[in-house]
XYZ file of N, CA and C in Angstrom:
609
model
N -24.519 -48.492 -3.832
C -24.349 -47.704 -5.054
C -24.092 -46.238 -4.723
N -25.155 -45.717 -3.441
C -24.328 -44.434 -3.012
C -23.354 -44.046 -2.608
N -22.892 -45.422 -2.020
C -21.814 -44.826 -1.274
C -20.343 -45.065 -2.670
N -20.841 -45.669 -3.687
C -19.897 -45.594 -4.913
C -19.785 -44.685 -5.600
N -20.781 -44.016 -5.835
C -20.555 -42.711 -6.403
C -19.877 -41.208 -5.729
N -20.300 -41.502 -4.225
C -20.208 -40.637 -3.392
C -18.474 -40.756 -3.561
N -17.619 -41.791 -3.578
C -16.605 -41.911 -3.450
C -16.014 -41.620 -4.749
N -16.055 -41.655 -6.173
C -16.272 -41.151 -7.315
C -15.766 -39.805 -7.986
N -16.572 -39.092 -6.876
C -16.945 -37.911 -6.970
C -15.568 -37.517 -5.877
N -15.783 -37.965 -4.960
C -14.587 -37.438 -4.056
C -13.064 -37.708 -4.925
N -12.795 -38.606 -5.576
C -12.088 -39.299 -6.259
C -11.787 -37.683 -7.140
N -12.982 -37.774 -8.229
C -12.482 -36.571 -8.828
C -12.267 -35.099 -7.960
N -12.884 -34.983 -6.772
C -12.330 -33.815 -6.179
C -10.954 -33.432 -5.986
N -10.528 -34.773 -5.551
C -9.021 -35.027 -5.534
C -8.063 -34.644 -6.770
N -8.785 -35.407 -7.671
C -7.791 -35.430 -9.117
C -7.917 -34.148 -9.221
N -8.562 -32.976 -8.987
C -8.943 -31.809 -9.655
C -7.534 -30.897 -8.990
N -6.933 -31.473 -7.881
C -6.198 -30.661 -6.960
C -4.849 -31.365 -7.686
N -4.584 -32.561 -7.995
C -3.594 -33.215 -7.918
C -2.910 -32.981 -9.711
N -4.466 -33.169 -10.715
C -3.997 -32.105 -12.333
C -3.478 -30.389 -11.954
N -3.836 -29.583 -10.495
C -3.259 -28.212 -10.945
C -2.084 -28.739 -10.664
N -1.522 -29.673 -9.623
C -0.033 -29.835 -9.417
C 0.559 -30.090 -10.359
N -0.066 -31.198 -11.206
C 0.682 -31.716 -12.251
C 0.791 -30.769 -13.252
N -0.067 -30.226 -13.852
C 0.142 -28.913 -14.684
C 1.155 -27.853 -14.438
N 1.304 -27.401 -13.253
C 2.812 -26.565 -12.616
C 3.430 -27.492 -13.233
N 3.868 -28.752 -12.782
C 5.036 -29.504 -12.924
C 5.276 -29.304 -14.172
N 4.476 -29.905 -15.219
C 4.436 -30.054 -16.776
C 4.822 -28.527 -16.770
N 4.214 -26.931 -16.811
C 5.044 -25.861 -17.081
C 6.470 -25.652 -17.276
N 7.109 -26.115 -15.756
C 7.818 -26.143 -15.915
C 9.359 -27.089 -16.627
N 8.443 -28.182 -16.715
C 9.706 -29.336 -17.574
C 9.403 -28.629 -18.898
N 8.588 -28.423 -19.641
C 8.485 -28.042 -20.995
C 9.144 -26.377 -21.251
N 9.677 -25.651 -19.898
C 10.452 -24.868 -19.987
C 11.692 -24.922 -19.969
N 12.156 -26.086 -19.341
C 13.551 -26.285 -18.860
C 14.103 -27.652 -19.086
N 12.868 -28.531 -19.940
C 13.442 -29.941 -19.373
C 14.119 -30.696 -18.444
N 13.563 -30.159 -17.285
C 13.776 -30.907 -15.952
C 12.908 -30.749 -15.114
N 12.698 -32.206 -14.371
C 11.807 -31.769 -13.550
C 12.023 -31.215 -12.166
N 10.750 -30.228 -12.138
C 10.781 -29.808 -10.844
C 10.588 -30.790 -9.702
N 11.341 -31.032 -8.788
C 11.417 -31.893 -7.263
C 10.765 -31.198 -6.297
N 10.860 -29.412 -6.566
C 10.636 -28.887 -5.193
C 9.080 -28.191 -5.660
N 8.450 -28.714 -6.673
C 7.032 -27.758 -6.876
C 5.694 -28.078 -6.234
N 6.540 -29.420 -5.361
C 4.920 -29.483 -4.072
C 5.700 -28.746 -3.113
N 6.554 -28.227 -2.632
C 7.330 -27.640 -1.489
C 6.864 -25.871 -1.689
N 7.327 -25.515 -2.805
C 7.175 -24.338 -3.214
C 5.019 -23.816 -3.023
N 4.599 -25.411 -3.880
C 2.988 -25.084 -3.341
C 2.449 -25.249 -1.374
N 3.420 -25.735 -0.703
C 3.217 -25.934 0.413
C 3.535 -24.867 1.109
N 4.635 -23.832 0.447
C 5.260 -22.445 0.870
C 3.947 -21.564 0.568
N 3.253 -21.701 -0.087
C 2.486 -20.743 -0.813
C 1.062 -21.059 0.377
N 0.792 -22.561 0.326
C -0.560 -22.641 1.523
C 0.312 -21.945 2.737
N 0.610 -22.377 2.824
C 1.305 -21.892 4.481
C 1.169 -20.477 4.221
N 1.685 -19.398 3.629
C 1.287 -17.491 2.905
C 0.022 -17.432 3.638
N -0.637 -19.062 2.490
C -2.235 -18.047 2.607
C -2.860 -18.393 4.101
N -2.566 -19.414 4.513
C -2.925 -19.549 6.490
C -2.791 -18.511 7.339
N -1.024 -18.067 6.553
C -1.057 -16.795 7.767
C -1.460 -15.974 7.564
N -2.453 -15.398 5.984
C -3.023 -14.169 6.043
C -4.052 -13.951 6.388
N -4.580 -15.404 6.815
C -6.149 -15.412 7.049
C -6.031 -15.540 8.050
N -4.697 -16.233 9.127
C -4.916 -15.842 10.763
C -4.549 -14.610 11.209
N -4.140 -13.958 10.351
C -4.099 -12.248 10.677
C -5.129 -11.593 10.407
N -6.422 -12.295 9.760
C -7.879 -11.860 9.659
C -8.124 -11.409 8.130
N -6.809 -11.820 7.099
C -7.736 -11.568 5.786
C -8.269 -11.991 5.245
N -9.414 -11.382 4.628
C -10.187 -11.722 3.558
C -9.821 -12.907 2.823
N -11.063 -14.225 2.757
C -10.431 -15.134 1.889
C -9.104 -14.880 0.428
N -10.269 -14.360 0.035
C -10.172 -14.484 -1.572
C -9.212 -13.278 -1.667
N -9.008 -12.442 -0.493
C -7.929 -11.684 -0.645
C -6.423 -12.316 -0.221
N -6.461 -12.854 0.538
C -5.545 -14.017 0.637
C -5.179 -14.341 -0.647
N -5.733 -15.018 -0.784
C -5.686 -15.829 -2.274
C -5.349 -15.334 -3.808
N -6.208 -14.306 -4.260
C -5.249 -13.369 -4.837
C -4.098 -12.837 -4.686
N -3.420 -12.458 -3.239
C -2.503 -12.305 -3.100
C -1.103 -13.015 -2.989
N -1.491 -14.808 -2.564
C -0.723 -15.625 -2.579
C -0.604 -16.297 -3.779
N -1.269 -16.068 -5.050
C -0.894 -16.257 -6.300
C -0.110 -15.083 -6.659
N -0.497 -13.905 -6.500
C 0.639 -12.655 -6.824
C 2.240 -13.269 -6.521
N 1.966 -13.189 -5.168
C 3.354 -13.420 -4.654
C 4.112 -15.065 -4.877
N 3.635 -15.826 -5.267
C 3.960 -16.820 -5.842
C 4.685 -16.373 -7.403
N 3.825 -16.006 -8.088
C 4.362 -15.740 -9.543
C 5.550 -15.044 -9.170
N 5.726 -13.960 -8.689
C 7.050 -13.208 -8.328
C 8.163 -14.213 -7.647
N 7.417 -14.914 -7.208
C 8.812 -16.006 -6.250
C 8.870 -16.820 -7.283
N 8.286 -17.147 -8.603
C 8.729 -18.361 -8.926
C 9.352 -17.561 -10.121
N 9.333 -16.437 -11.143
C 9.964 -15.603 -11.698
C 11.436 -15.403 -10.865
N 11.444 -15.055 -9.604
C 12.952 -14.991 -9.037
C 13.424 -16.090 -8.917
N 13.049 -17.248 -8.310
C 13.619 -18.511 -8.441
C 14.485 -18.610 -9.523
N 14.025 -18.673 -10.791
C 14.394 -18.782 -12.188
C 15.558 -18.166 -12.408
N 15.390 -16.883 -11.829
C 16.680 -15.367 -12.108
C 17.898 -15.877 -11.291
N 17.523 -15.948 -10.006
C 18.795 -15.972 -9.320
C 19.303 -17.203 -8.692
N 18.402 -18.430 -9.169
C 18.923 -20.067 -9.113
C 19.526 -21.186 -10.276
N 18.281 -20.457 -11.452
C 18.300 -21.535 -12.439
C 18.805 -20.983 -13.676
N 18.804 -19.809 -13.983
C 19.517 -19.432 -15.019
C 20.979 -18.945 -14.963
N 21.557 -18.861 -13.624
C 23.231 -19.636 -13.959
C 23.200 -20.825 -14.112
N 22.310 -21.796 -13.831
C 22.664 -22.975 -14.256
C 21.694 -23.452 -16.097
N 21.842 -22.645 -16.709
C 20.612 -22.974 -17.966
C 21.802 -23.788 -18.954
N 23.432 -23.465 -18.754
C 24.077 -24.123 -19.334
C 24.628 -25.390 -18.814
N 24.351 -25.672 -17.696
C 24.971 -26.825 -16.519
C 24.258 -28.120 -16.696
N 25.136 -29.005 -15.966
C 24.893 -30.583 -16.589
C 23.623 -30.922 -15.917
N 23.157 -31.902 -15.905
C 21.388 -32.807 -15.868
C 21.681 -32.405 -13.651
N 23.222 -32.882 -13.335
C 23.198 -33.288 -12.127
C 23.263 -32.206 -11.226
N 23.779 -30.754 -11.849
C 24.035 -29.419 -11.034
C 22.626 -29.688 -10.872
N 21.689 -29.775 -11.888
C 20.333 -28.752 -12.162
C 19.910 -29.626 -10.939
N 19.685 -31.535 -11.088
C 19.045 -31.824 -9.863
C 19.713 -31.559 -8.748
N 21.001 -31.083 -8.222
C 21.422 -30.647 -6.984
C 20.547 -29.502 -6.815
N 20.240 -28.152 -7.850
C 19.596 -26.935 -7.372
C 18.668 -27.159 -6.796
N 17.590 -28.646 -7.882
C 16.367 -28.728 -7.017
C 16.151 -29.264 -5.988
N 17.266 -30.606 -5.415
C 16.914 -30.467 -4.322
C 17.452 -29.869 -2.949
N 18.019 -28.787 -3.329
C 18.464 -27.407 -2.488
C 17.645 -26.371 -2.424
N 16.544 -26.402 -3.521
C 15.732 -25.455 -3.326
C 14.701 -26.385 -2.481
N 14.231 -27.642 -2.506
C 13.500 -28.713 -1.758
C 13.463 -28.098 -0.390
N 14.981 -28.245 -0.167
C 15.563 -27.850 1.727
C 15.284 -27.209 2.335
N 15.683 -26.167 1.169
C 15.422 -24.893 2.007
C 14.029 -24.137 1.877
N 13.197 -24.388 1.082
C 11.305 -24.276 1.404
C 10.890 -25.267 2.358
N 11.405 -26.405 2.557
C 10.961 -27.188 3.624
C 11.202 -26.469 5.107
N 12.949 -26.614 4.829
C 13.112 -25.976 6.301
C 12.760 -24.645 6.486
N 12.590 -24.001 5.796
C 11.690 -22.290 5.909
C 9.977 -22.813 6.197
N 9.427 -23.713 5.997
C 8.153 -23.596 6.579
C 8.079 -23.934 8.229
N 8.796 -25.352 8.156
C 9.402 -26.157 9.705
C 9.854 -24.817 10.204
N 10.455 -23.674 10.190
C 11.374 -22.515 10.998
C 9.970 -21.649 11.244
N 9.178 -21.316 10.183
C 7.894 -20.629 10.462
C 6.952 -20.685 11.128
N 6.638 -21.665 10.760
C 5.084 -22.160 11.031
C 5.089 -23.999 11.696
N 6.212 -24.222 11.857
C 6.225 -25.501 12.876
C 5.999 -26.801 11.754
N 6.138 -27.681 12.035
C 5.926 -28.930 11.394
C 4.724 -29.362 12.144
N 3.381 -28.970 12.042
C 2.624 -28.790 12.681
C 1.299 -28.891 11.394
N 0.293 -29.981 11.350
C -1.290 -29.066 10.819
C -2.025 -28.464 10.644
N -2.045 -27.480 9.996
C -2.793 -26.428 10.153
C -4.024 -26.427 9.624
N -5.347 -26.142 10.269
C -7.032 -25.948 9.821
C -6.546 -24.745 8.648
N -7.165 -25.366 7.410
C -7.123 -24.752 6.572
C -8.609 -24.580 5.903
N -9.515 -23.110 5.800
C -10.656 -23.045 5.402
C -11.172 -23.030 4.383
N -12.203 -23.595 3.918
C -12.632 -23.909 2.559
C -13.854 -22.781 2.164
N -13.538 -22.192 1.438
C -13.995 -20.526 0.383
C -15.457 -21.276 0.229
N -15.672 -22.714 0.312
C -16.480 -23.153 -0.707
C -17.731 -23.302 0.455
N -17.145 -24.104 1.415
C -18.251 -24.491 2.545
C -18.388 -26.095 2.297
N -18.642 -26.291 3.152
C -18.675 -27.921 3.075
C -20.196 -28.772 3.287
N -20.901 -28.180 2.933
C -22.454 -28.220 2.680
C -22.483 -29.501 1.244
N -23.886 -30.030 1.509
C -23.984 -30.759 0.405
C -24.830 -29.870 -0.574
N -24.271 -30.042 -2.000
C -24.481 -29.194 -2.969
C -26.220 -29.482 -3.361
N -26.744 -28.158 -3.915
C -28.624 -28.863 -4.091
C -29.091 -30.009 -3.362
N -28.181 -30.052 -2.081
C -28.924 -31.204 -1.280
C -28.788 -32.603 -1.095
N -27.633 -32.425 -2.456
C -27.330 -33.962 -2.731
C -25.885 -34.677 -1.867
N -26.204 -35.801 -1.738
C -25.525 -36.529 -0.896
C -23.964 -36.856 -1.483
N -24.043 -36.591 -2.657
C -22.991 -37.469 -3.776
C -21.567 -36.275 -3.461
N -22.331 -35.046 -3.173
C -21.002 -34.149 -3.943
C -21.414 -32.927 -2.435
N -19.759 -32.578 -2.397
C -20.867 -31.485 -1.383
C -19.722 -29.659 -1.955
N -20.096 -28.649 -0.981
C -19.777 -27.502 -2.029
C -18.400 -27.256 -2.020
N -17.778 -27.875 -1.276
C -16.028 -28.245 -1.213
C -15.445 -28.512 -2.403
N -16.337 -29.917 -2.751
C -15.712 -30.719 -3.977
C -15.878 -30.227 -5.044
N -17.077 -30.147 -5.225
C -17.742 -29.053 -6.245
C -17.144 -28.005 -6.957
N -16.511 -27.651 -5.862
C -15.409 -26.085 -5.916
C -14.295 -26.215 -6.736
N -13.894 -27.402 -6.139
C -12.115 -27.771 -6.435
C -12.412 -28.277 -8.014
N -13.514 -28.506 -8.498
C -13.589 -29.266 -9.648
C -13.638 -28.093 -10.802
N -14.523 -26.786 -10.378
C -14.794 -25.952 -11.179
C -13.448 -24.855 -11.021
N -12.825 -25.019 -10.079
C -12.086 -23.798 -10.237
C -10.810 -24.673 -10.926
N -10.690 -25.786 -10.763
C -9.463 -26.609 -12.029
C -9.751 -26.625 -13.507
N -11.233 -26.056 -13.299
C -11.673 -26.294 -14.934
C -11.720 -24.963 -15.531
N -12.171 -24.021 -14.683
C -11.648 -22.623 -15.274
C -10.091 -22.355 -14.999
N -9.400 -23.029 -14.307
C -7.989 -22.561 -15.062
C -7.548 -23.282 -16.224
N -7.443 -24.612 -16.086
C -7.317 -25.224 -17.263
C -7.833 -24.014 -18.770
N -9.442 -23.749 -18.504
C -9.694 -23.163 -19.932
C -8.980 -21.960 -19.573
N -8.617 -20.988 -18.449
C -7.855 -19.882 -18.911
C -6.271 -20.262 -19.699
N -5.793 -21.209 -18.904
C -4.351 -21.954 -19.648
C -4.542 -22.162 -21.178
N -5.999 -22.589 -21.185
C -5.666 -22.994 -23.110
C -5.951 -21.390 -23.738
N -6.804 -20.727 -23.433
C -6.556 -19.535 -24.420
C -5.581 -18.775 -23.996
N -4.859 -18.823 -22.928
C -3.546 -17.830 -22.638
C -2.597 -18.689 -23.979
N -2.268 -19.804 -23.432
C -1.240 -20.179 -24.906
C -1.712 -20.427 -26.068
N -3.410 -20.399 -26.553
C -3.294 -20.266 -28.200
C -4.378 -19.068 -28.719
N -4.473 -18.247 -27.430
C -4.661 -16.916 -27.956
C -3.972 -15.553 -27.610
N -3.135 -15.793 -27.448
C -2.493 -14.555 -27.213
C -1.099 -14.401 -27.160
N -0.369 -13.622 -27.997
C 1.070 -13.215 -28.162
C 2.026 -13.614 -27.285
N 1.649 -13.485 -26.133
C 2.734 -13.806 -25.047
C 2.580 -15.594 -24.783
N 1.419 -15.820 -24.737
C 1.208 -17.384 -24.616
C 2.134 -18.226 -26.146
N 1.672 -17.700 -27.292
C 2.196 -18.398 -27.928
C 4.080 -18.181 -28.435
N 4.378 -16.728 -27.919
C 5.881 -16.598 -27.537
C 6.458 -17.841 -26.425
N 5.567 -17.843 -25.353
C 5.915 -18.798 -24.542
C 6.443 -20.169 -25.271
N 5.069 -20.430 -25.578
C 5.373 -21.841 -26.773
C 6.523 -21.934 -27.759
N 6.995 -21.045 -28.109
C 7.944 -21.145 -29.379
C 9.243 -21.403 -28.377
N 9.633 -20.462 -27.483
C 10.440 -20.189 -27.165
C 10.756 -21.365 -26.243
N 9.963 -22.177 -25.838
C 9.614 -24.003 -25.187
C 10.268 -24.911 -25.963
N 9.447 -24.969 -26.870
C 9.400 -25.688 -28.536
C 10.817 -25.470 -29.287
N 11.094 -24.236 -29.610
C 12.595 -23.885 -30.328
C 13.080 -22.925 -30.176
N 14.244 -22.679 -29.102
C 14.361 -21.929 -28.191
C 15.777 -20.796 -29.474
N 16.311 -21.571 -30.340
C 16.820 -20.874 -30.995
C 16.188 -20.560 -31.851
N 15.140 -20.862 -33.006
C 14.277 -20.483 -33.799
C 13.443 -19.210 -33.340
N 13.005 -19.086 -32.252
C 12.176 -18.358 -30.894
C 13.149 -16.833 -30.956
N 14.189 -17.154 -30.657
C 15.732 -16.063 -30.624
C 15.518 -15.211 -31.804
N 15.531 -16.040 -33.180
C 15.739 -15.721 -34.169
C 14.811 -14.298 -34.666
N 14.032 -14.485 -33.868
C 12.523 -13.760 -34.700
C 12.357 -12.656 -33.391
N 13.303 -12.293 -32.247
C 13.159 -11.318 -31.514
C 12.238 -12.162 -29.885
N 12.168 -13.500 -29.677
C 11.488 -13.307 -28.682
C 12.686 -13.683 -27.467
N 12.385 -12.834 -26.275
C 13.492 -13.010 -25.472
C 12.930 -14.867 -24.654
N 13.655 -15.345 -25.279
C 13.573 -17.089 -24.514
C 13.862 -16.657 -22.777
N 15.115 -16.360 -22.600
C 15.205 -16.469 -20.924
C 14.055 -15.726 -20.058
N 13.533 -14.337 -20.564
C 12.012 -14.235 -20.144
C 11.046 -15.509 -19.929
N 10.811 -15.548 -21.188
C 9.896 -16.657 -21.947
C 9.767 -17.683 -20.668
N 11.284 -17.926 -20.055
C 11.448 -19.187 -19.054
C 11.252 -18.857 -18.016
N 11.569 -17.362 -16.996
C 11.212 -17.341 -16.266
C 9.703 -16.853 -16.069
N 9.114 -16.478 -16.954
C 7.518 -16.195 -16.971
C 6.617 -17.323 -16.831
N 7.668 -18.448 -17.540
C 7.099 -20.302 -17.327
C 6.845 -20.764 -15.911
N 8.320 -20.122 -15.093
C 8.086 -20.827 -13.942
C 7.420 -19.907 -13.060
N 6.776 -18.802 -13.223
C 6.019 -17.472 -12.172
C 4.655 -18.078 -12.233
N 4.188 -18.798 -13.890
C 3.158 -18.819 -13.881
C 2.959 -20.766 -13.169
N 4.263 -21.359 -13.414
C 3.910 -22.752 -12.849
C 3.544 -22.163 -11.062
N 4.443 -20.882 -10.435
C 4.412 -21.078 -9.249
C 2.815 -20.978 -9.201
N 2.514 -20.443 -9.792
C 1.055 -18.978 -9.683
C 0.011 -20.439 -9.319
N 0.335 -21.018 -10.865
C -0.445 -22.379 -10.885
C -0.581 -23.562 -9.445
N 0.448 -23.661 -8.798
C 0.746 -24.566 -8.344
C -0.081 -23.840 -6.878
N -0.123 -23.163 -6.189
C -0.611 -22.276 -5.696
C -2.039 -22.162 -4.952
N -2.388 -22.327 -6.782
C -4.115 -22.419 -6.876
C -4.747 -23.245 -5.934
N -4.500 -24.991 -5.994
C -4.731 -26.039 -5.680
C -4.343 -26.116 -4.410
N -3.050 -25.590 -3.804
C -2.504 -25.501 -2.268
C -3.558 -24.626 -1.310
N -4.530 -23.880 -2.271
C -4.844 -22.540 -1.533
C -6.705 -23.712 -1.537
């Protein structure tokens, strides 16, 4: 029975990493209606950031703040100078972009940092939590920090101006127009924050 729960629990540690992916993903189809191909590549660009800032000796969580910074900015440019010449282009340009953008984050990590494993450290510690056998402070971690973004995600889009611009401009992108909100923002702010998101869970 322990060792069922114990597995359970690991189970949801997992899911907790695998909903921030999926949540990037979902950002971005509900911005663009298509899906992203390259948004585990782009989160694999982003772990790989935060490895090398911490083998240059930084600060976790400074790492980490910083490789969500610089994520949102890469996934805001993505948008600018890949996907919005193509915002009028057929279903098949768009999946050629993505998997050209796939390539070339793949082969930019393989050119960097080797096709190689890298020890990646856990903020959390890998201790069993109050002692208990079931859960330890790793898992623990990954569960609470998916659950405070999740709740920052729901009041960013239904409390606040820019969240719910986002939404309209998702939802009815000419209706959205109509009333002053700039949609092509709107879209690339979708995909800064899918990168930002996607990020989280890599890191």
């Amino acid at each position: 029975m322990q060792l069922l729960l114990q597995q359970v629990m690991a189970g949801l540690a997992n899911g907790a990493i695998y909903a921030g992916m999926a949540l990037a993903v979902v950002m971005i189809f509900l911005a663009i209606d298509h899906l992203n191909f390259a948004q585990g590549e782009m989160a694999t660009f982003s772990a790989y950031v935060a490895w090398q800032l911490l083998a240059w000796g930084t600060p976790y969580w400074v790492a980490f703040v910083a490789v969500v910074i610089l994520s949102f900015i890469g996934g805001v440019a993505i948008e600018r100078v890949l996907f919005k010449p193509l915002h009028h282009a057929s279903i098949l340009a768009n999946l050629v972009a993505f998997i050209a953008l796939f390539s070339i984050l793949n082969s930019a990590d393989g050119y960097l940092w080797d096709y190689t494993i890298k020890t990646f450290p856990s903020p959390f510690g890998t201790k069993p939590l109050f002692g208990s056998v079931l859960i330890d402070a790793h898992e623990a971690g990954m569960i609470v920090v998916t659950a405070v973004l999740l709740g920052l995600l729901y009041l960013f889009f239904s409390g606040t101006r820019l969240g719910l611009a986002m939404r309209a401009a998702a939802a009815n992108p000419e209706s959205a127009r109509l009333v002053g909100i700039r949609v092509g923002w709107m879209t690339a702010l979708g995909w800064g924050i899918a990168a930002a998101i996607g990020a989280v869970p890599a890191c």
